[in-house]
Short mmCIF file of C-alpha atoms and ligand atoms in Angstrom, two decimals:
data_model
loop_
_atom_site.label_atom_id
_atom_site.label_comp_id
_atom_site.label_asym_id
_atom_site.label_seq_id
_atom_site.Cartn_x
_atom_site.Cartn_y
_atom_site.Cartn_z
CA UNK A 19 20.33 -22.92 -0.74
CA UNK A 20 18.01 -23.76 2.13
CA UNK A 21 17.03 -21.18 4.70
CA UNK A 22 15.16 -21.76 8.07
CA UNK A 23 14.32 -18.23 9.29
CA UNK A 24 13.36 -18.19 13.25
CA UNK A 25 12.78 -15.65 15.62
CA UNK A 26 10.62 -13.30 14.05
CA UNK A 27 8.44 -10.82 16.23
CA UNK A 28 5.60 -11.17 13.89
CA UNK A 29 5.24 -13.10 10.35
CA UNK A 30 2.65 -11.71 8.22
CA UNK A 31 1.71 -14.42 5.72
CA UNK A 32 -1.01 -12.58 3.96
CA UNK A 33 -2.46 -16.11 3.38
CA UNK A 34 -5.71 -16.54 1.80
CA UNK A 35 -7.12 -17.09 -1.77
CA UNK A 36 -4.59 -16.58 -4.72
CA UNK A 37 -6.37 -13.31 -5.93
CA UNK A 38 -6.71 -9.84 -5.19
CA UNK A 39 -8.20 -9.25 -1.70
CA UNK A 40 -11.38 -6.97 -1.99
CA UNK A 41 -12.90 -4.82 0.71
CA UNK A 42 -13.42 -6.36 4.31
CA UNK A 43 -10.56 -9.16 2.82
CA UNK A 44 -8.02 -6.57 2.91
CA UNK A 45 -7.95 -6.55 6.92
CA UNK A 46 -6.21 -9.76 7.74
CA UNK A 47 -2.63 -9.92 7.28
CA UNK A 48 -2.29 -13.45 8.44
CA UNK A 49 -0.03 -12.72 11.45
CA UNK A 50 1.83 -15.34 13.18
CA UNK A 51 3.57 -14.48 16.29
CA UNK A 52 7.27 -15.48 16.39
CA UNK A 53 6.34 -17.32 12.94
CA UNK A 54 9.10 -19.31 10.94
CA UNK A 55 9.73 -19.81 7.29
CA UNK A 56 11.38 -22.57 5.75
CA UNK A 57 13.05 -22.11 2.08
CA UNK A 58 14.44 -24.15 -0.38
CA UNK A 59 15.38 -23.34 -4.02
CA UNK A 60 14.03 -20.12 -4.03
CA UNK A 61 10.44 -21.18 -3.00
CA UNK A 62 8.64 -21.17 0.48
CA UNK A 63 8.41 -24.84 1.59
CA UNK A 64 6.64 -24.13 5.11
CA UNK A 65 5.43 -20.94 6.90
CA UNK A 66 3.71 -20.09 10.03
CA UNK A 67 3.92 -21.58 13.64
CA UNK A 68 7.60 -22.10 14.73
CA UNK A 69 7.30 -25.75 16.00
CA UNK A 70 5.46 -26.73 12.85
CA UNK A 71 8.07 -25.43 10.61
CA UNK A 72 10.96 -26.35 12.58
CA UNK A 73 9.65 -30.06 12.83
CA UNK A 74 9.44 -30.25 8.85
CA UNK A 75 11.85 -32.79 7.58
CA UNK A 76 13.79 -30.30 5.33
CA UNK A 77 14.63 -28.06 8.29
CA UNK A 78 16.99 -30.21 9.85
CA UNK A 79 20.04 -29.37 7.73
CA UNK A 80 18.80 -25.84 6.77
CA UNK A 81 21.09 -22.84 7.30
CA UNK A 82 19.15 -20.84 10.38
CA UNK A 83 18.59 -16.99 10.06
CA UNK A 84 17.78 -15.42 13.08
CA UNK A 85 15.13 -12.56 12.50
CA UNK A 86 16.11 -11.06 15.87
CA UNK A 87 12.73 -10.32 16.71
CA UNK A 88 11.74 -8.23 13.91
CA UNK A 89 8.64 -8.27 11.37
CA UNK A 90 8.92 -10.57 8.32
CA UNK A 91 6.74 -9.94 5.52
CA UNK A 92 6.26 -10.48 1.73
CA UNK A 93 8.45 -8.37 -0.51
CA UNK A 94 6.52 -5.37 -1.67
CA UNK A 95 5.15 -5.64 -5.32
CA UNK A 96 5.32 -2.24 -6.49
CA UNK A 97 2.91 -2.43 -9.57
CA UNK A 98 3.27 1.12 -11.31
CA UNK A 99 6.58 2.48 -11.97
CA UNK A 100 8.10 4.63 -14.92
CA UNK A 101 11.80 4.00 -13.86
CA UNK A 102 13.85 4.38 -17.06
CA UNK A 103 14.79 7.99 -17.73
CA UNK A 104 17.74 10.14 -18.01
CA UNK A 105 17.67 12.84 -15.24
CA UNK A 106 15.21 14.61 -12.81
CA UNK A 107 12.85 17.27 -13.79
CA UNK A 108 14.12 19.95 -11.51
CA UNK A 109 12.58 22.78 -13.69
CA UNK A 110 9.23 21.71 -13.58
CA UNK A 111 9.51 21.17 -9.85
CA UNK A 112 10.56 24.75 -9.50
CA UNK A 113 7.66 25.84 -11.58
CA UNK A 114 5.13 24.06 -9.68
CA UNK A 115 6.30 25.32 -6.50
CA UNK A 116 5.68 28.98 -8.19
CA UNK A 117 1.96 27.99 -8.73
CA UNK A 118 2.21 26.29 -12.37
CA UNK A 119 0.19 23.02 -12.47
CA UNK A 120 1.32 19.66 -13.94
CA UNK A 121 -0.99 20.54 -17.22
CA UNK A 122 0.44 24.00 -17.71
CA UNK A 123 3.87 22.72 -17.65
CA UNK A 124 2.99 19.85 -20.05
CA UNK A 125 1.32 22.50 -22.52
CA UNK A 126 4.55 24.42 -22.30
CA UNK A 127 6.83 21.47 -23.53
CA UNK A 128 7.93 20.59 -20.03
CA UNK A 129 6.59 17.36 -18.41
CA UNK A 130 6.58 14.13 -20.24
CA UNK A 131 7.98 15.49 -23.18
CA UNK A 132 11.15 16.69 -21.73
CA UNK A 133 11.80 13.29 -20.31
CA UNK A 134 11.43 11.98 -23.69
CA UNK A 135 14.20 14.23 -25.18
CA UNK A 136 16.38 13.01 -22.54
CA UNK A 137 15.51 9.32 -23.13
CA UNK A 138 15.97 9.83 -26.99
CA UNK A 139 19.52 11.23 -26.42
CA UNK A 140 20.72 8.49 -24.03
CA UNK A 141 22.23 5.01 -25.09
CA UNK A 142 20.60 1.85 -24.37
CA UNK A 143 23.86 1.27 -22.17
CA UNK A 144 23.31 4.35 -20.31
CA UNK A 145 19.61 3.91 -19.77
CA UNK A 146 20.41 0.33 -18.36
CA UNK A 147 23.16 1.44 -16.22
CA UNK A 148 21.14 4.09 -14.43
CA UNK A 149 18.02 1.84 -14.35
CA UNK A 150 20.35 -0.84 -12.70
CA UNK A 151 21.35 1.65 -10.07
CA UNK A 152 17.69 2.43 -9.40
CA UNK A 153 16.98 -1.10 -9.15
CA UNK A 154 19.13 -1.42 -6.07
CA UNK A 155 17.62 1.31 -4.43
CA UNK A 156 14.02 -0.52 -4.62
CA UNK A 157 15.75 -3.65 -3.35
CA UNK A 158 17.30 -1.86 -0.33
CA UNK A 159 13.55 -0.42 0.50
CA UNK A 160 12.30 -4.06 0.73
CA UNK A 161 10.85 -4.10 -2.80
CA UNK A 162 11.38 -7.46 -4.64
CA UNK A 163 9.38 -6.93 -7.90
CA UNK A 164 8.20 -3.81 -9.72
CA UNK A 165 6.13 -3.22 -12.81
CA UNK A 166 8.36 -0.82 -15.35
CA UNK A 167 6.87 1.18 -18.03
CA UNK A 168 8.33 2.58 -21.23
CA UNK A 169 6.59 5.62 -22.28
CA UNK A 170 9.27 8.11 -22.38
CA UNK A 171 10.71 7.12 -26.03
CA UNK A 172 7.36 7.60 -28.26
CA UNK A 173 8.88 6.22 -31.53
CA UNK A 174 9.58 2.63 -32.25
CA UNK A 175 13.33 2.86 -31.93
CA UNK A 176 13.12 4.59 -28.48
CA UNK A 177 10.18 2.76 -26.91
CA UNK A 178 12.13 -0.67 -27.81
CA UNK A 179 15.21 0.86 -26.39
CA UNK A 180 13.37 1.38 -22.97
CA UNK A 181 11.91 -2.03 -22.98
CA UNK A 182 15.47 -3.60 -23.73
CA UNK A 183 16.87 -1.70 -20.81
CA UNK A 184 14.19 -3.17 -18.53
CA UNK A 185 14.86 -6.58 -19.76
CA UNK A 186 18.32 -6.20 -19.41
CA UNK A 187 17.97 -5.19 -15.62
CA UNK A 188 15.44 -7.95 -14.97
CA UNK A 189 17.65 -10.72 -16.42
CA UNK A 190 20.59 -9.32 -14.52
CA UNK A 191 18.61 -9.52 -11.01
CA UNK A 192 18.03 -9.30 -8.32
CA UNK A 193 14.98 -7.10 -9.00
CA UNK A 194 12.22 -8.59 -10.91
CA UNK A 195 10.86 -6.27 -13.36
CA UNK A 196 7.64 -6.86 -15.38
CA UNK A 197 7.45 -4.75 -18.47
CA UNK A 198 4.71 -2.56 -19.80
CA UNK A 199 4.59 -0.88 -23.04
CA UNK A 200 3.11 2.80 -22.46
CA UNK A 201 3.50 3.96 -26.31
CA UNK A 202 0.36 6.14 -25.59
CA UNK A 203 1.79 8.38 -22.79
CA UNK A 204 1.70 11.40 -24.87
CA UNK A 205 1.65 12.21 -28.64
CA UNK A 206 5.37 13.31 -29.38
CA UNK A 207 6.27 16.99 -30.39
CA UNK A 208 7.04 15.95 -34.13
CA UNK A 209 3.62 14.59 -34.49
CA UNK A 210 1.67 17.01 -32.37
CA UNK A 211 -0.49 17.95 -35.77
CA UNK A 212 -0.92 14.32 -36.57
CA UNK A 213 -2.39 12.65 -33.41
CA UNK A 214 -4.28 10.12 -35.70
CA UNK A 215 -1.02 9.12 -37.38
CA UNK A 216 0.63 8.63 -33.86
CA UNK A 217 -2.08 6.24 -32.63
CA UNK A 218 -1.71 4.40 -35.81
CA UNK A 219 2.03 4.16 -35.18
CA UNK A 220 1.19 2.77 -31.72
CA UNK A 221 -1.19 0.22 -32.86
CA UNK A 222 0.29 -0.76 -36.29
CA UNK A 223 4.01 -0.38 -35.65
CA UNK A 224 5.07 -0.26 -31.96
CA UNK A 225 2.83 -2.65 -30.62
CA UNK A 226 3.71 -5.62 -33.22
CA UNK A 227 7.48 -4.81 -32.80
CA UNK A 228 7.10 -5.24 -28.83
CA UNK A 229 5.16 -8.30 -29.32
CA UNK A 230 7.70 -9.81 -31.73
CA UNK A 231 10.58 -9.20 -29.35
CA UNK A 232 8.56 -10.29 -26.28
CA UNK A 233 9.66 -7.09 -24.64
CA UNK A 234 6.40 -6.53 -22.62
CA UNK A 235 3.62 -8.26 -20.76
CA UNK A 236 1.20 -5.34 -20.33
CA UNK A 237 0.18 -2.28 -22.56
CA UNK A 238 -0.73 1.06 -20.87
CA UNK A 239 -2.30 4.34 -21.98
CA UNK A 240 -2.62 7.88 -20.32
CA UNK A 241 -6.35 8.15 -20.59
CA UNK A 242 -6.69 12.04 -19.94
CA UNK A 243 -7.77 15.33 -21.29
CA UNK A 244 -5.02 16.58 -23.69
CA UNK A 245 -3.48 13.07 -23.84
CA UNK A 246 -5.50 10.18 -25.07
CA UNK A 247 -9.41 10.01 -25.09
CA UNK A 248 -11.26 6.91 -24.10
CA UNK A 249 -12.10 6.21 -27.65
CA UNK A 250 -8.32 6.13 -28.85
CA UNK A 251 -7.35 4.27 -25.72
CA UNK A 252 -9.96 1.61 -26.43
CA UNK A 253 -8.43 1.36 -30.19
CA UNK A 254 -5.02 0.90 -28.54
CA UNK A 255 -6.39 -1.92 -26.14
CA UNK A 256 -7.84 -3.71 -28.95
CA UNK A 257 -4.56 -3.84 -30.95
CA UNK A 258 -2.60 -4.84 -28.04
CA UNK A 259 -5.07 -7.82 -27.55
CA UNK A 260 -4.07 -8.84 -30.94
CA UNK A 261 -0.48 -8.55 -29.97
CA UNK A 262 -1.15 -10.75 -26.85
CA UNK A 263 -0.64 -7.66 -24.31
CA UNK A 264 -3.09 -7.28 -21.61
CA UNK A 265 -4.21 -3.61 -20.65
CA UNK A 266 -3.66 -1.28 -17.43
CA UNK A 267 -4.76 2.22 -17.43
CA UNK A 268 -3.88 5.62 -16.22
CA UNK A 269 -7.26 6.54 -15.40
CA UNK A 270 -9.25 9.44 -14.06
CA UNK A 271 -6.14 11.07 -12.56
CA UNK A 272 -6.36 14.81 -13.26
CA UNK A 273 -9.95 14.86 -14.49
CA UNK A 274 -12.68 12.29 -15.07
CA UNK A 275 -12.87 10.93 -18.76
CA UNK A 276 -15.24 8.10 -17.85
CA UNK A 277 -12.75 5.31 -18.79
CA UNK A 278 -13.60 2.95 -15.92
CA UNK A 279 -16.43 0.90 -17.99
CA UNK A 280 -14.24 0.43 -21.13
CA UNK A 281 -11.50 -0.76 -19.00
CA UNK A 282 -13.56 -3.39 -17.31
CA UNK A 283 -15.01 -4.22 -20.84
CA UNK A 284 -11.32 -4.42 -22.15
CA UNK A 285 -10.11 -6.74 -19.20
CA UNK A 286 -7.69 -4.34 -17.62
CA UNK A 287 -5.84 -5.72 -14.89
CA UNK A 288 -5.75 -2.60 -13.21
CA UNK A 289 -6.88 1.10 -13.34
CA UNK A 290 -4.49 3.27 -11.67
CA UNK A 291 -4.44 6.72 -10.22
CA UNK A 292 -8.19 7.18 -10.07
CA UNK A 293 -8.43 10.65 -8.18
CA UNK A 294 -11.39 11.81 -9.96
CA UNK A 295 -13.71 8.97 -10.06
CA UNK A 296 -17.29 9.44 -9.06
CA UNK A 297 -19.65 7.32 -7.06
CA UNK A 298 -20.87 5.81 -10.60
CA UNK A 299 -17.46 4.18 -11.16
CA UNK A 300 -17.73 2.25 -7.59
CA UNK A 301 -19.66 -0.64 -8.36
CA UNK A 302 -17.70 -1.24 -11.45
CA UNK A 303 -14.52 -1.28 -9.54
CA UNK A 304 -15.76 -3.06 -6.69
CA UNK A 305 -16.81 -6.13 -8.70
CA UNK A 306 -14.79 -8.30 -11.03
CA UNK A 307 -11.16 -8.69 -11.72
CA UNK A 308 -9.94 -5.36 -11.90
CA UNK A 309 -7.56 -3.71 -9.25
CA UNK A 310 -7.66 -0.18 -8.21
CA UNK A 311 -3.90 0.99 -7.96
CA UNK A 312 -3.49 4.02 -6.01
CA UNK A 313 -0.31 5.85 -6.25
CA UNK A 314 -0.73 8.60 -3.33
CA UNK A 315 2.99 9.70 -3.85
CA UNK A 316 2.17 11.55 -7.01
CA UNK A 317 -0.42 13.31 -5.00
CA UNK A 318 1.66 14.19 -2.04
CA UNK A 319 4.51 15.56 -4.69
CA UNK A 320 1.99 17.31 -6.77
CA UNK A 321 0.02 18.71 -3.59
CA UNK A 322 -3.28 17.34 -5.36
CA UNK A 323 -6.28 15.79 -3.40
CA UNK A 324 -5.72 12.15 -2.61
CA UNK A 325 -7.74 9.36 -4.40
CA UNK A 326 -10.77 7.89 -2.48
CA UNK A 327 -9.17 4.86 -0.80
CA UNK A 328 -11.69 4.72 1.77
CA UNK A 329 -14.78 4.87 -0.50
CA UNK A 330 -13.33 2.28 -2.69
CA UNK A 331 -12.63 -0.29 -0.11
CA UNK A 332 -15.78 0.41 1.82
CA UNK A 333 -17.60 -0.26 -1.67
CA UNK A 334 -15.77 -3.82 -1.92
CA UNK A 335 -13.02 -2.77 -4.29
CA UNK A 336 -9.34 -4.43 -4.18
CA UNK A 337 -6.99 -1.50 -3.81
CA UNK A 338 -3.35 -1.99 -4.25
CA UNK A 339 -0.40 0.70 -3.55
CA UNK A 340 2.31 1.78 -5.70
CA UNK A 341 4.67 4.44 -5.87
CA UNK A 342 4.37 5.58 -9.64
CA UNK A 343 8.06 6.20 -9.44
CA UNK A 344 8.80 8.71 -12.14
CA UNK A 345 10.79 11.87 -12.66
CA UNK A 346 7.63 14.01 -12.86
CA UNK A 347 5.11 13.20 -10.46
CA UNK A 348 6.62 11.02 -8.00
CA UNK A 349 10.57 10.96 -7.27
CA UNK A 350 10.02 8.12 -4.57
CA UNK A 351 11.02 4.51 -4.85
CA UNK A 352 10.22 3.61 -0.95
CA UNK A 353 6.96 1.74 -0.57
CA UNK A 354 7.05 2.36 3.10
CA UNK A 355 6.71 6.13 2.40
CA UNK A 356 3.57 5.10 0.19
CA UNK A 357 2.34 3.06 3.37
CA UNK A 358 2.54 6.10 5.51
CA UNK A 359 0.86 8.36 3.16
CA UNK A 360 -1.84 6.05 2.37
CA UNK A 361 -2.80 5.82 6.39
CA UNK A 362 -2.26 9.18 7.25
CA UNK A 363 -3.87 10.73 4.24
CA UNK A 364 -6.11 8.35 2.82
CA UNK A 365 -7.17 6.68 6.23
CA UNK A 366 -6.36 3.18 5.04
CA UNK A 367 -5.34 0.97 8.20
CA UNK A 368 -1.76 -0.39 8.39
CA UNK A 369 -3.28 -3.81 7.71
CA UNK A 370 -5.31 -2.62 4.46
CA UNK A 371 -2.11 -0.80 3.15
CA UNK A 372 0.03 -4.00 3.65
CA UNK A 373 -2.04 -6.03 1.87
CA UNK A 374 -2.41 -3.34 -1.09
CA UNK A 375 1.30 -3.28 -1.11
CA UNK A 376 1.84 -6.91 -1.48
CA UNK A 377 -0.75 -9.78 -2.51
CA UNK A 378 -2.85 -6.71 -4.28
CA UNK A 379 0.14 -5.41 -6.18
CA UNK A 380 0.99 -9.14 -7.30
CA UNK A 381 -2.45 -9.41 -8.43
CA UNK A 382 -2.34 -6.19 -10.36
CA UNK A 383 0.23 -7.76 -12.14
CA UNK A 384 -1.21 -11.22 -12.74
CA UNK A 385 1.30 -12.59 -10.18
CA UNK A 386 -1.26 -13.48 -7.34
CA UNK A 387 -0.30 -17.24 -7.85
CA UNK A 388 3.44 -17.00 -7.14
CA UNK A 389 4.03 -13.69 -5.59
CA UNK A 390 2.65 -11.48 -2.56
CA UNK A 391 2.13 -14.06 0.20
CA UNK A 392 4.23 -16.35 2.45
CA UNK A 393 2.69 -19.50 1.64
CA UNK A 394 4.07 -23.03 0.59
CA UNK A 395 4.94 -23.06 -2.99
CA UNK A 396 5.37 -19.16 -3.64
CA UNK A 397 8.58 -17.50 -4.54
CA UNK A 398 10.67 -16.75 -1.55
CA UNK A 399 10.82 -12.92 -1.65
CA UNK A 400 10.89 -11.58 1.75
CA UNK A 401 11.62 -8.32 3.74
CA UNK A 402 12.70 -8.41 7.36
CA UNK A 403 11.72 -5.10 8.93
CA UNK A 404 13.72 -2.86 11.76
CA UNK A 405 10.29 -3.35 13.88
CA UNK A 406 8.69 -5.42 16.54
CA UNK A 407 5.24 -4.39 15.20
CA UNK A 408 3.96 -4.30 11.68
CA UNK A 409 2.15 -1.01 12.43
CA UNK A 410 5.75 0.49 12.72
CA UNK A 411 6.07 0.35 9.09
CA UNK A 412 3.91 3.31 8.28
CA UNK A 413 4.63 4.84 11.43
CA UNK A 414 8.20 5.71 11.12
CA UNK A 415 8.10 7.57 7.98
CA UNK A 416 11.06 9.22 5.76
CA UNK A 417 13.64 6.92 6.50
CA UNK A 418 13.04 3.10 5.31
CA UNK A 419 13.89 0.58 8.02
CA UNK A 420 14.75 -2.58 6.06
CA UNK A 421 17.20 -5.15 7.86
CA UNK A 422 17.24 -7.27 4.93
CA UNK A 423 15.60 -8.32 1.53
CA UNK A 424 15.44 -11.88 0.32
CA UNK A 425 14.83 -12.50 -3.34
CA UNK A 426 13.99 -16.30 -4.91
CA UNK A 427 15.56 -17.35 -1.49
CA UNK A 428 18.73 -15.44 -1.85
CA UNK A 429 19.74 -12.45 0.50
CA UNK A 430 20.23 -9.60 -1.96
CA UNK A 431 20.37 -6.68 0.81
CA UNK A 432 21.44 -6.54 4.28
CA UNK A 433 22.12 -3.58 6.53
CA UNK A 434 25.95 -3.55 7.23
CA UNK A 435 25.60 -4.52 11.01
CA UNK A 436 23.93 -7.81 9.82
CA UNK A 437 26.18 -9.16 7.14
CA UNK A 438 23.96 -12.19 6.44
O1 NIG B 514 1.83 8.41 -13.37
N1 NIG B 514 0.39 10.44 -15.80
C1 NIG B 514 1.08 9.98 -16.54
N2 NIG B 514 2.31 9.54 -16.26
C2 NIG B 514 3.01 9.67 -15.01
C3 NIG B 514 3.90 11.00 -14.80
C4 NIG B 514 4.96 11.06 -15.90
C5 NIG B 514 5.59 11.98 -16.09
O2 NIG B 514 5.35 13.32 -15.47
O3 NIG B 514 6.85 11.81 -16.44
C6 NIG B 514 2.13 9.73 -13.77
O4 NIG B 514 1.76 10.47 -13.17
FE1 FE B 515 2.21 6.75 -13.76
#
């Protein structure tokens, strides 16, 4: 289906180099007033000034889509989520409200391990169904691609089950899910006295099984006191490299372990969380290919200090924003809420936040050549926002204002009143 989108108030093209935007490069959003977009067979053919786009030869018989004076931007790329789980963690939530910390709760057998029990007890069908339902909520909020981690199975059978659920929901569409194997999320209860045995199992059994079925693009590890050390994480990354999986890392979340240099050397696409970095980490995060993926919804939900977004951007880092959607630290799938938190709590500008949620999210997943901007040749993943000015996205918070979402050139969600 060919579409010609006209009559936007503002089109945010995010045009520029096909790579993560660093430091000051995060400021321009490629704003075109009343910009138009021409789409054919799921790809963007032309975008920009309305006269130019409407004059394109393929525009003549395209279906006209009136944006009604609203903002059009690339679909959000949420580059860090844990969306496969059986149910919420309300006991942990209440315990924290009474003063327990995330680490206390984990030590007492709650936390990640309680979600592991739920996932192990759920069938592949049940996990797939609940993930499919959640995928629809991401789409309703304007998110067109997510990274989706395993990590609540913690044995071969259940990690594969989670990844198969992700694969099934990705294949069903419309949400695109990029899978990450997170076997090193925690040591499971049955192996708590044999962590070495568990790490060997991750490296020698789980990773090869995941690779054999081509179930994940990335590997991740929770590099944190009480979870996995820098040395252990490095071993896992080395085994993953042999299996063809690229690393991402939960780094410096609750305490500083000094994992940044190792992550850069291992070629990690992103280092995520980064609440506890210090100045010595900034130069390494600023240069080179690594994206600093911040997930401030988790800080909001745990009532913990926010990561130093300003210091990172001012030092020249490429910051991405993601939800970290999961039942323990961030039960929120709405990227516009994350944009709002990023601006009000971390003092990112609206422009930086939008770049972080689109092209830099894409770069954190190695998708910078195909996703995250509205440029000819890119995948036609777009969101139309119920706003005249893009700064309204982080401004109106708590209720997503998406008019419609388009994935690969197909309208996959629209508010009832539009019925597009
Ligand atoms: O990103 N830190 C580790 N993993 C998740 C939390 C997972 C959970 O609590 O279930 C995070 O915050
Ligand atoms: Fe996480």
